[in-house]
Coordinates of C-alpha atoms in Angstrom, one line a residue:
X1 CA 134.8 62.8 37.0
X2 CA 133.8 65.7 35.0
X3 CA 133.6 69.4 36.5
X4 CA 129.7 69.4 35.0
X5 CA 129.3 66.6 37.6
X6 CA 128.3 67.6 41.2
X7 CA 128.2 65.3 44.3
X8 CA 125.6 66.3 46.9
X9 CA 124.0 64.9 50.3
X10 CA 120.6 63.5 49.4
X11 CA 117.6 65.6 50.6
X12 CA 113.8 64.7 50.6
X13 CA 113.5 66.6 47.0
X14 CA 116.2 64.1 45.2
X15 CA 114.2 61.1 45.9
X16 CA 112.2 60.7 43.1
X17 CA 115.2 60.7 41.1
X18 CA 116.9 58.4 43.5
X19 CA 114.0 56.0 42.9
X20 CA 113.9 56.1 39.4
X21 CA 117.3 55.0 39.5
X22 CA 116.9 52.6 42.0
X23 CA 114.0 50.7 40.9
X24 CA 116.0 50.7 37.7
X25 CA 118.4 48.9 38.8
X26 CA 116.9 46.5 41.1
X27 CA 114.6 45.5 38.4
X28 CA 117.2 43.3 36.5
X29 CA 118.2 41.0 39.1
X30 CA 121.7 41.1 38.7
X31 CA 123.6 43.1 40.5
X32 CA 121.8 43.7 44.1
X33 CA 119.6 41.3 46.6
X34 CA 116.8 43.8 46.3
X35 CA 113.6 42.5 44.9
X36 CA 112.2 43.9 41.6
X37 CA 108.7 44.1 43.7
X38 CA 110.3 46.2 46.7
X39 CA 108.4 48.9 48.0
X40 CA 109.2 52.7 47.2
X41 CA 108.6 53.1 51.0
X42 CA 111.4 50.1 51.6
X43 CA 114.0 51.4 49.2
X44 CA 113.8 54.6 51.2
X45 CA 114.6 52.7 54.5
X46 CA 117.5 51.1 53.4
X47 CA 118.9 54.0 51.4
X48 CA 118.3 57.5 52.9
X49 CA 116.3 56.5 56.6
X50 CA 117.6 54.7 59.6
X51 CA 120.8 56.3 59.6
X52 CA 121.7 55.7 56.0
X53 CA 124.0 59.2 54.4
X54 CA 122.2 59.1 50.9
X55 CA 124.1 61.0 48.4
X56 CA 123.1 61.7 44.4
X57 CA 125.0 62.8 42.0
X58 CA 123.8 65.5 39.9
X59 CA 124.2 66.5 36.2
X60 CA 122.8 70.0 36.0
X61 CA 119.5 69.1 37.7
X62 CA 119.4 65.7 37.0
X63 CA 120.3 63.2 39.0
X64 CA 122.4 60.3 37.5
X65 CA 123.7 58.4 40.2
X66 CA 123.3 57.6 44.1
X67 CA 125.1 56.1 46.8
X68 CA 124.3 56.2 50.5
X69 CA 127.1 54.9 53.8
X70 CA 125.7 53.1 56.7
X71 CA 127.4 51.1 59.5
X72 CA 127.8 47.7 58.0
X73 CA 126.6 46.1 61.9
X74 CA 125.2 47.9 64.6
X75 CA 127.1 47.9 68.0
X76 CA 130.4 46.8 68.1
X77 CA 131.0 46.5 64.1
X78 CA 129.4 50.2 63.7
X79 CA 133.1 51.0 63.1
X80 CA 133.1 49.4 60.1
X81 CA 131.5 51.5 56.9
X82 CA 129.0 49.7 54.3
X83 CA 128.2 51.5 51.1
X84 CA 125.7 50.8 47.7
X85 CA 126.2 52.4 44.6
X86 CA 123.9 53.3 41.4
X87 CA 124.2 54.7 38.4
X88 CA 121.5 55.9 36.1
X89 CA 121.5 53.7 32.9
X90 CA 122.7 56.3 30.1
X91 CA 125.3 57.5 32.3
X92 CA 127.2 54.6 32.9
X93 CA 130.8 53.9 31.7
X94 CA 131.8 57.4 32.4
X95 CA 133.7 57.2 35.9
X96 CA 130.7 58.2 38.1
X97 CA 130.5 54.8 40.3
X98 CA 134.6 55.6 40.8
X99 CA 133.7 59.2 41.8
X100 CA 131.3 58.1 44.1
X101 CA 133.4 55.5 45.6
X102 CA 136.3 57.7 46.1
X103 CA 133.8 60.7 47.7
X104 CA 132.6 58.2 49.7
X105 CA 135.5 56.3 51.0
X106 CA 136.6 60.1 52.3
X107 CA 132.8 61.0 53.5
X108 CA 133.1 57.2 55.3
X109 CA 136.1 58.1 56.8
X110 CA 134.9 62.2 57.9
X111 CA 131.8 60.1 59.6
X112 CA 134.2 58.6 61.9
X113 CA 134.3 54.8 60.1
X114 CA 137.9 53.1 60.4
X115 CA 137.0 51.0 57.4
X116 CA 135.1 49.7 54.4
X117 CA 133.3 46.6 53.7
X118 CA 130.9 45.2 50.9
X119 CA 129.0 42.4 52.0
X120 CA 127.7 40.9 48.8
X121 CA 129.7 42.1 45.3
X122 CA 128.1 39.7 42.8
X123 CA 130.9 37.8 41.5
X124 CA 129.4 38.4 37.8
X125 CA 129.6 41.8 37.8
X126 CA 133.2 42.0 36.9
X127 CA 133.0 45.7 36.1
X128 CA 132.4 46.8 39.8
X129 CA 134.6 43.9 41.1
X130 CA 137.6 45.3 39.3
X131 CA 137.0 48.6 39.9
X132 CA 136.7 48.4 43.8
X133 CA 139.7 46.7 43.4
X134 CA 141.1 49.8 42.0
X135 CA 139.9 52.0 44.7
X136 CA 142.0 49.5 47.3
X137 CA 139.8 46.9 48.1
X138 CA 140.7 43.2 48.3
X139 CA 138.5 40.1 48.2
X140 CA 138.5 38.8 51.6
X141 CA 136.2 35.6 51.2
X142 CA 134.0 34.2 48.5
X143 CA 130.4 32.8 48.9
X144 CA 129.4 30.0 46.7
X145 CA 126.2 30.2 44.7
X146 CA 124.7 32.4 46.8
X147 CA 123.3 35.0 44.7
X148 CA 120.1 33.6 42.3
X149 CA 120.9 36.2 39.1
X150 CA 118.3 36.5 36.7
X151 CA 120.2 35.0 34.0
X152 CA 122.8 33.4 34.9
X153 CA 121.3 31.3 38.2
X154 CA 123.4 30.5 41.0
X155 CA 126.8 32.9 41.4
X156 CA 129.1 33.5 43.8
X157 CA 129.5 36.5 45.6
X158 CA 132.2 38.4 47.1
X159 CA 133.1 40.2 50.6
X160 CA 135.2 43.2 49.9
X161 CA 137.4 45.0 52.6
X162 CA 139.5 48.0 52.8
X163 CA 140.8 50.1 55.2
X164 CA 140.5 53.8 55.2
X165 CA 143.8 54.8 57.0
X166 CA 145.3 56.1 53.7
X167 CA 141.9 58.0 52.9

């Protein structure tokens, strides 16, 4: 990542840029579960409320991409570390989702998670597929057909795993 690039903890000012970039994304139904009709109000539970860690990254003042760490399941898997990433559209392809994923493997780990999981990797969306696999995780079971992509209809997704003991 570029030194012009700064990674930040979310506060209430960055949302509207969050949104933007979240609605964005969510709007082409191929990548997250999210319906294009959610709510502002929703997107803002699930990624900065309910004890969410949003995060933006910031290009000078604008903000270009977001990610936020949860607990994948409460109680006894609240060990375990789930993460979402998003990048603004005319900033892709220039290493901020692999910035992100590497601050937030080491924020995950600083927050007292033992490891990493992602629940539901589109198997379509080679791109991030490859490059989790490049930050050190593995695919540790395949769902058939179960996400309906915009385009494409039925695909498999992907559970992703990795540990954070090397973080």
């Amino acid at each position: 990542m570029e030194e012009e690039w700064s990674i930040s903890p979310a506060t209430d000012t960055d949302w509207p840029g969050i949104w933007k970039i979240f609605r964005d994304v969510i709007s082409h139904g191929d990548t997250y579960t999210y319906a294009p009709n959610m709510t502002e109000d929703q997107a803002k539970n699930i990624w900065v409320r309910n004890n969410c860690h949003g995060f933006v990254v910031k290009h000078g003042d604008d903000i270009v991409g977001t990610f936020t760490i949860r607990s994948n399941k409460p109680g006894f898997g609240d060990h375990v570390a789930n993460a979402g990433y998003m990048v603004h559209r005319d900033y892709r392809g220039r290493g901020i989702a692999q910035a992100m994923c590497g601050y937030s493997l080491k924020e995950a780990k600083k927050l007292g998670y033992t490891a990493m999981q992602f629940n539901f990797v589109v198997a379509s969306n080679e791109p991030a597929v490859k490059l989790w696999q490049k930050m050190g995780f593995r695919i540790i079971g395949t769902v058939p057909k179960a996400f309906r992509h915009s385009t494409l209809g039925l695909t498999d997704v992907h559970i992703m795993y990795r540990s954070l003991d090397d973080v």
